[in-house]
mmCIF file of C-alpha atoms in Angstrom:
data_model
loop_
_atom_site.group_PDB
_atom_site.id
_atom_site.type_symbol
_atom_site.label_atom_id
_atom_site.label_comp_id
_atom_site.label_asym_id
_atom_site.label_seq_id
_atom_site.Cartn_x
_atom_site.Cartn_y
_atom_site.Cartn_z
ATOM 1 C CA MET Y 715 -0.871 22.707 -10.264
ATOM 2 C CA LEU Y 716 -1.976 19.153 -9.281
ATOM 3 C CA SER Y 717 -4.504 17.624 -11.354
ATOM 4 C CA ARG Y 718 -7.192 15.484 -10.264
ATOM 5 C CA ILE Y 719 -5.363 12.537 -11.549
ATOM 6 C CA ALA Y 720 -1.710 12.851 -11.449
ATOM 7 C CA LYS Y 721 -0.550 11.985 -14.837
ATOM 8 C CA ILE Y 722 3.534 11.559 -14.605
ATOM 9 C CA PRO Y 723 4.936 10.628 -17.930
ATOM 10 C CA LEU Y 724 6.574 6.988 -18.002
ATOM 11 C CA VAL Y 725 9.943 6.998 -19.232
ATOM 12 C CA SER Y 726 10.512 3.077 -19.248
ATOM 13 C CA SER Y 727 8.739 0.139 -19.595
ATOM 14 C CA HIS Y 728 9.201 -3.769 -19.960
ATOM 15 C CA PRO Y 729 6.799 -6.521 -21.142
ATOM 16 C CA GLU Y 730 7.036 -8.281 -17.857
ATOM 17 C CA VAL Y 731 6.238 -5.026 -15.806
ATOM 18 C CA TYR Y 732 2.402 -3.849 -15.014
ATOM 19 C CA GLU Y 733 1.988 -0.225 -16.352
ATOM 20 C CA PRO Y 734 -0.455 1.902 -14.548
ATOM 21 C CA CYS Y 735 -4.050 1.379 -14.887
ATOM 22 C CA ASP Y 736 -7.261 2.168 -13.054
ATOM 23 C CA ASP Y 737 -5.945 0.832 -9.754
ATOM 24 C CA SER Y 738 -2.777 2.761 -9.844
ATOM 25 C CA PHE Y 739 -4.697 6.181 -10.739
ATOM 26 C CA ALA Y 740 -7.108 5.512 -7.900
ATOM 27 C CA LEU Y 741 -4.317 5.041 -5.623
ATOM 28 C CA VAL Y 742 -2.697 8.264 -6.653
ATOM 29 C CA ASP Y 743 -5.989 10.191 -6.690
ATOM 30 C CA ALA Y 744 -6.670 8.809 -3.122
ATOM 31 C CA LEU Y 745 -3.059 10.410 -2.027
ATOM 32 C CA LEU Y 746 -3.718 13.809 -3.797
ATOM 33 C CA ALA Y 747 -7.116 13.914 -2.156
ATOM 34 C CA ASP Y 748 -5.181 13.511 1.300
ATOM 35 C CA ARG Y 749 -2.301 15.446 0.491
ATOM 36 C CA THR Y 750 -3.174 18.089 2.819
ATOM 37 C CA ASN Y 751 -3.257 15.724 5.426
ATOM 38 C CA LEU Y 752 0.119 13.934 4.238
ATOM 39 C CA LEU Y 753 2.081 17.200 4.441
ATOM 40 C CA GLN Y 754 0.561 17.846 8.004
ATOM 41 C CA HIS Y 755 1.847 14.192 8.635
ATOM 42 C CA LYS Y 756 5.562 15.346 7.647
ATOM 43 C CA PRO Y 757 6.672 11.548 7.038
ATOM 44 C CA SER Y 758 10.240 10.570 7.988
ATOM 45 C CA ILE Y 759 9.959 7.433 5.650
ATOM 46 C CA CYS Y 760 7.744 6.845 2.909
ATOM 47 C CA MET Y 761 7.463 3.319 1.363
ATOM 48 C CA GLU Y 762 5.795 1.194 -1.359
ATOM 49 C CA ILE Y 763 5.408 -2.424 -1.512
ATOM 50 C CA GLY Y 764 5.093 -3.692 -4.979
ATOM 51 C CA CYS Y 765 6.612 -0.693 -7.011
ATOM 52 C CA GLY Y 766 5.946 -1.981 -10.662
ATOM 53 C CA SER Y 767 6.450 0.932 -13.016
ATOM 54 C CA GLY Y 768 7.398 3.146 -10.140
ATOM 55 C CA TYR Y 769 3.823 5.445 -10.883
ATOM 56 C CA VAL Y 770 2.707 5.317 -7.577
ATOM 57 C CA ILE Y 771 5.985 6.089 -5.301
ATOM 58 C CA THR Y 772 7.065 8.749 -8.050
ATOM 59 C CA SER Y 773 3.791 10.508 -7.617
ATOM 60 C CA LEU Y 774 3.799 10.345 -4.291
ATOM 61 C CA ALA Y 775 7.386 11.890 -4.157
ATOM 62 C CA VAL Y 776 6.560 14.468 -6.383
ATOM 63 C CA MET Y 777 3.210 15.621 -4.789
ATOM 64 C CA LEU Y 778 5.013 16.110 -1.600
ATOM 65 C CA GLY Y 779 7.660 17.831 -3.147
ATOM 66 C CA HIS Y 780 9.870 19.998 -0.917
ATOM 67 C CA GLU Y 781 7.680 21.434 1.870
ATOM 68 C CA GLY Y 782 9.988 21.801 4.350
ATOM 69 C CA PHE Y 783 10.835 18.262 5.046
ATOM 70 C CA VAL Y 784 12.427 15.503 2.514
ATOM 71 C CA PRO Y 785 10.932 11.991 3.228
ATOM 72 C CA TYR Y 786 13.279 8.967 2.729
ATOM 73 C CA TYR Y 787 11.543 7.079 0.206
ATOM 74 C CA ILE Y 788 12.074 3.073 -0.388
ATOM 75 C CA ALA Y 789 10.151 0.487 -2.437
ATOM 76 C CA THR Y 790 10.452 -3.120 -3.269
ATOM 77 C CA ASP Y 791 9.173 -5.321 -5.920
ATOM 78 C CA ILE Y 792 9.656 -9.007 -6.300
ATOM 79 C CA ASN Y 793 10.237 -8.427 -9.950
ATOM 80 C CA PRO Y 794 13.758 -7.118 -11.000
ATOM 81 C CA HIS Y 795 12.653 -5.835 -14.044
ATOM 82 C CA ALA Y 796 10.324 -3.670 -12.195
ATOM 83 C CA ILE Y 797 13.157 -2.316 -10.141
ATOM 84 C CA ARG Y 798 14.806 -1.074 -13.401
ATOM 85 C CA VAL Y 799 11.643 0.625 -14.709
ATOM 86 C CA THR Y 800 10.880 2.454 -11.396
ATOM 87 C CA ARG Y 801 14.645 3.668 -11.305
ATOM 88 C CA GLU Y 802 14.377 5.043 -14.870
ATOM 89 C CA THR Y 803 10.633 6.771 -14.065
ATOM 90 C CA MET Y 804 12.328 8.316 -11.013
ATOM 91 C CA ASP Y 805 15.204 9.585 -12.495
ATOM 92 C CA ALA Y 806 13.170 11.124 -15.247
ATOM 93 C CA HIS Y 807 11.284 13.402 -12.377
ATOM 94 C CA GLY Y 808 14.227 14.292 -10.378
ATOM 95 C CA VAL Y 809 13.034 12.032 -7.416
ATOM 96 C CA TYR Y 810 15.035 9.070 -5.481
ATOM 97 C CA ALA Y 811 14.016 5.984 -3.650
ATOM 98 C CA GLU Y 812 16.035 3.052 -2.522
ATOM 99 C CA LEU Y 813 14.738 0.202 -4.575
ATOM 100 C CA VAL Y 814 14.943 -3.516 -2.996
ATOM 101 C CA ASN Y 815 14.365 -6.469 -5.256
ATOM 102 C CA THR Y 816 12.639 -8.701 -2.551
ATOM 103 C CA ASP Y 817 9.018 -10.307 -2.080
ATOM 104 C CA ILE Y 818 7.250 -7.961 0.147
ATOM 105 C CA THR Y 819 9.571 -6.830 2.888
ATOM 106 C CA SER Y 820 11.715 -9.723 3.341
ATOM 107 C CA GLY Y 821 15.048 -8.907 4.643
ATOM 108 C CA LEU Y 822 13.670 -5.335 5.651
ATOM 109 C CA GLU Y 823 11.749 -6.496 8.924
ATOM 110 C CA LYS Y 824 14.345 -5.612 11.636
ATOM 111 C CA ARG Y 825 15.833 -2.597 9.783
ATOM 112 C CA LEU Y 826 12.428 -0.804 9.228
ATOM 113 C CA ALA Y 827 10.491 -2.423 11.870
ATOM 114 C CA GLY Y 828 8.326 0.462 13.446
ATOM 115 C CA SER Y 829 9.619 3.035 11.235
ATOM 116 C CA VAL Y 830 7.675 3.827 8.330
ATOM 117 C CA ASP Y 831 5.298 6.766 8.476
ATOM 118 C CA VAL Y 832 3.159 5.977 5.034
ATOM 119 C CA LEU Y 833 2.902 2.881 3.417
ATOM 120 C CA VAL Y 834 1.273 2.495 -0.179
ATOM 121 C CA VAL Y 835 0.221 -0.776 -1.406
ATOM 122 C CA ASN Y 836 -1.336 -1.921 -4.837
ATOM 123 C CA PRO Y 837 -1.397 -5.428 -4.012
ATOM 124 C CA PRO Y 838 -2.016 -8.710 -6.471
ATOM 125 C CA TYR Y 839 -5.826 -8.509 -5.673
ATOM 126 C CA VAL Y 840 -7.087 -10.557 -8.510
ATOM 127 C CA PRO Y 841 -8.727 -13.703 -7.641
ATOM 128 C CA THR Y 842 -6.939 -16.540 -9.342
ATOM 129 C CA PRO Y 843 -6.074 -20.161 -8.732
ATOM 130 C CA GLU Y 844 -3.594 -20.485 -5.916
ATOM 131 C CA ASP Y 845 -0.669 -22.280 -8.441
ATOM 132 C CA GLU Y 846 -0.454 -18.793 -10.028
ATOM 133 C CA VAL Y 847 0.449 -16.716 -7.058
ATOM 134 C CA GLY Y 848 4.202 -15.723 -6.902
ATOM 135 C CA PHE Y 849 5.056 -16.417 -10.379
ATOM 136 C CA GLU Y 850 8.171 -14.915 -11.925
ATOM 137 C CA GLY Y 851 7.326 -11.569 -14.358
ATOM 138 C CA ILE Y 852 4.071 -9.651 -14.589
ATOM 139 C CA THR Y 853 1.740 -12.242 -13.377
ATOM 140 C CA SER Y 854 3.085 -11.675 -10.165
ATOM 141 C CA ALA Y 855 1.317 -8.250 -10.181
ATOM 142 C CA TRP Y 856 -1.910 -9.145 -10.230
ATOM 143 C CA ALA Y 857 -2.353 -13.112 -9.324
ATOM 144 C CA GLY Y 858 -3.851 -12.992 -5.797
ATOM 145 C CA GLY Y 859 -5.028 -16.554 -5.238
ATOM 146 C CA GLU Y 860 -8.423 -17.428 -3.576
ATOM 147 C CA ASN Y 861 -10.506 -14.163 -3.265
ATOM 148 C CA GLY Y 862 -7.593 -12.228 -4.271
ATOM 149 C CA ARG Y 863 -6.042 -12.637 -0.516
ATOM 150 C CA SER Y 864 -3.236 -14.764 -0.777
ATOM 151 C CA VAL Y 865 -0.502 -12.017 -1.015
ATOM 152 C CA ILE Y 866 -2.960 -9.045 0.766
ATOM 153 C CA ASP Y 867 -2.714 -11.584 3.843
ATOM 154 C CA LYS Y 868 1.012 -11.687 4.033
ATOM 155 C CA ILE Y 869 1.280 -8.075 3.597
ATOM 156 C CA LEU Y 870 -0.903 -7.160 6.464
ATOM 157 C CA PRO Y 871 1.367 -8.541 9.177
ATOM 158 C CA ALA Y 872 4.311 -7.166 7.467
ATOM 159 C CA ALA Y 873 2.509 -3.559 7.491
ATOM 160 C CA ASP Y 874 1.907 -3.913 11.164
ATOM 161 C CA ASN Y 875 5.692 -4.647 11.869
ATOM 162 C CA LEU Y 876 6.855 -1.933 9.470
ATOM 163 C CA LEU Y 877 4.464 1.039 10.434
ATOM 164 C CA SER Y 878 5.519 3.722 13.176
ATOM 165 C CA GLU Y 879 3.207 4.890 15.905
ATOM 166 C CA LYS Y 880 1.850 7.598 13.719
ATOM 167 C CA GLY Y 881 2.020 5.153 10.517
ATOM 168 C CA TRP Y 882 -0.331 5.222 7.725
ATOM 169 C CA LEU Y 883 -1.138 2.422 5.346
ATOM 170 C CA TYR Y 884 -3.158 3.110 2.058
ATOM 171 C CA MET Y 885 -3.930 0.033 0.201
ATOM 172 C CA VAL Y 886 -5.868 -0.785 -2.946
ATOM 173 C CA THR Y 887 -8.789 -3.690 -2.786
ATOM 174 C CA LEU Y 888 -11.348 -5.000 -4.861
ATOM 175 C CA THR Y 889 -14.935 -6.007 -3.640
ATOM 176 C CA ALA Y 890 -14.033 -9.584 -4.240
ATOM 177 C CA ASN Y 891 -11.020 -9.418 -1.341
ATOM 178 C CA LYS Y 892 -13.970 -8.625 1.141
ATOM 179 C CA PRO Y 893 -12.392 -5.274 2.340
ATOM 180 C CA SER Y 894 -14.779 -5.409 5.526
ATOM 181 C CA GLU Y 895 -12.841 -8.649 6.708
ATOM 182 C CA ILE Y 896 -9.528 -6.931 5.839
ATOM 183 C CA CYS Y 897 -10.599 -3.808 7.993
ATOM 184 C CA LEU Y 898 -11.436 -6.325 10.757
ATOM 185 C CA GLU Y 899 -8.175 -7.932 10.773
ATOM 186 C CA MET Y 900 -6.646 -4.894 10.915
ATOM 187 C CA ARG Y 901 -9.011 -3.590 13.764
ATOM 188 C CA LYS Y 902 -7.490 -7.072 15.553
ATOM 189 C CA LYS Y 903 -4.232 -5.420 15.325
ATOM 190 C CA GLY Y 904 -5.373 -2.027 16.724
ATOM 191 C CA TYR Y 905 -5.947 0.146 13.592
ATOM 192 C CA ALA Y 906 -8.989 2.058 12.661
ATOM 193 C CA SER Y 907 -9.736 2.333 9.130
ATOM 194 C CA ARG Y 908 -11.831 4.043 6.454
ATOM 195 C CA ILE Y 909 -12.454 4.048 2.757
ATOM 196 C CA ILE Y 910 -11.143 6.978 1.262
ATOM 197 C CA LEU Y 911 -12.025 6.419 -2.464
ATOM 198 C CA GLN Y 912 -14.151 4.039 -4.306
ATOM 199 C CA ARG Y 913 -13.932 3.883 -7.982
ATOM 200 C CA SER Y 914 -16.063 1.576 -10.253
ATOM 201 C CA THR Y 915 -14.645 0.507 -13.582
ATOM 202 C CA GLU Y 916 -16.211 -1.791 -16.452
ATOM 203 C CA GLU Y 917 -14.357 -4.628 -14.764
ATOM 204 C CA GLU Y 918 -14.181 -4.107 -11.058
ATOM 205 C CA SER Y 919 -14.949 -2.040 -8.133
ATOM 206 C CA LEU Y 920 -12.031 -0.631 -6.254
ATOM 207 C CA HIS Y 921 -11.929 0.604 -2.768
ATOM 208 C CA ILE Y 922 -8.779 2.661 -1.425
ATOM 209 C CA ILE Y 923 -8.577 2.014 2.283
ATOM 210 C CA LYS Y 924 -6.530 3.998 4.881
ATOM 211 C CA PHE Y 925 -5.608 2.392 8.088
ATOM 212 C CA TRP Y 926 -4.005 4.183 11.151
ATOM 213 C CA ARG Y 927 -3.182 2.918 14.536
ATOM 214 C CA ASP Y 928 -5.979 3.752 17.043
ATOM 215 C CA SER Y 929 -5.617 3.587 20.709
ATOM 216 C CA ASP Y 930 -9.720 3.172 20.998
ATOM 217 C CA SER Y 931 -9.713 0.345 18.581
ATOM 218 C CA GLN Y 932 -6.752 -1.321 20.696
ATOM 219 C CA LEU Y 933 -8.683 -0.735 23.876
ATOM 220 C CA GLU Y 934 -11.591 -2.190 22.572
ATOM 221 C CA LEU Y 935 -9.920 -5.108 21.390
ATOM 222 C CA ASN Y 936 -8.188 -5.794 24.842
ATOM 223 C CA ASN Y 937 -11.618 -5.343 26.577
ATOM 224 C CA LEU Y 938 -13.287 -8.035 24.155
ATOM 225 C CA ASN Y 939 -10.248 -10.445 24.753
ATOM 226 C CA TYR Y 940 -10.768 -9.887 28.586
ATOM 227 C CA TRP Y 941 -14.510 -10.689 28.574
ATOM 228 C CA SER Y 942 -13.953 -13.593 26.086
ATOM 229 C CA LYS Y 943 -11.591 -15.009 28.538
ATOM 230 C CA LEU Y 944 -13.941 -14.523 31.629
ATOM 231 C CA VAL Y 945 -16.957 -16.154 29.394
ATOM 232 C CA GLY Y 946 -14.593 -19.052 28.393
ATOM 233 C CA ASN Y 947 -13.586 -19.810 31.814
#
């Protein structure tokens, strides 16, 4: 039976790998809450950007299980230690993913363009000095630069490139990241969105946002651009 919070035992760790915390638990809870929709969605490819300990991608693979379809799982992380930890975590739970040591989706853009049906991301969202962004090791798991948006703003166009026509994106954000602005940016790309889970801790207020391609959003944007050009002329 699925618990409200998916708790899978971690079998591997490393001092330079981010261990599951409130943000990881919130993302998995959001996926669990949307599990019925995910099963009906029957994704062919599920992907995680920034797999860290492997908690989220493993939980996703376990919760979808064998329901008449078997998605192909792939996960990336810039930290090579995270790749090893994720591999051992997944092995312990009898699930598999292709693991790629890379920055966001570098090197995968052409191969996976328009083919990912479910994309999950717990990005580095903590506001930090810009010079901390992209550090090697565990700092890369949380350092998000100004407003915590430096890495998020790189992930959004990458997600747009990877997502299929029926693709869904689940992303963790912090209030300081200005989630409404993120939704607006994705709306400009033709996506609808909604917050599917909110959780406040002693240190932060988390929002899990789900994005999906929406023809009405794209039509509204096209009309807005058309009228803007007319007014401009």
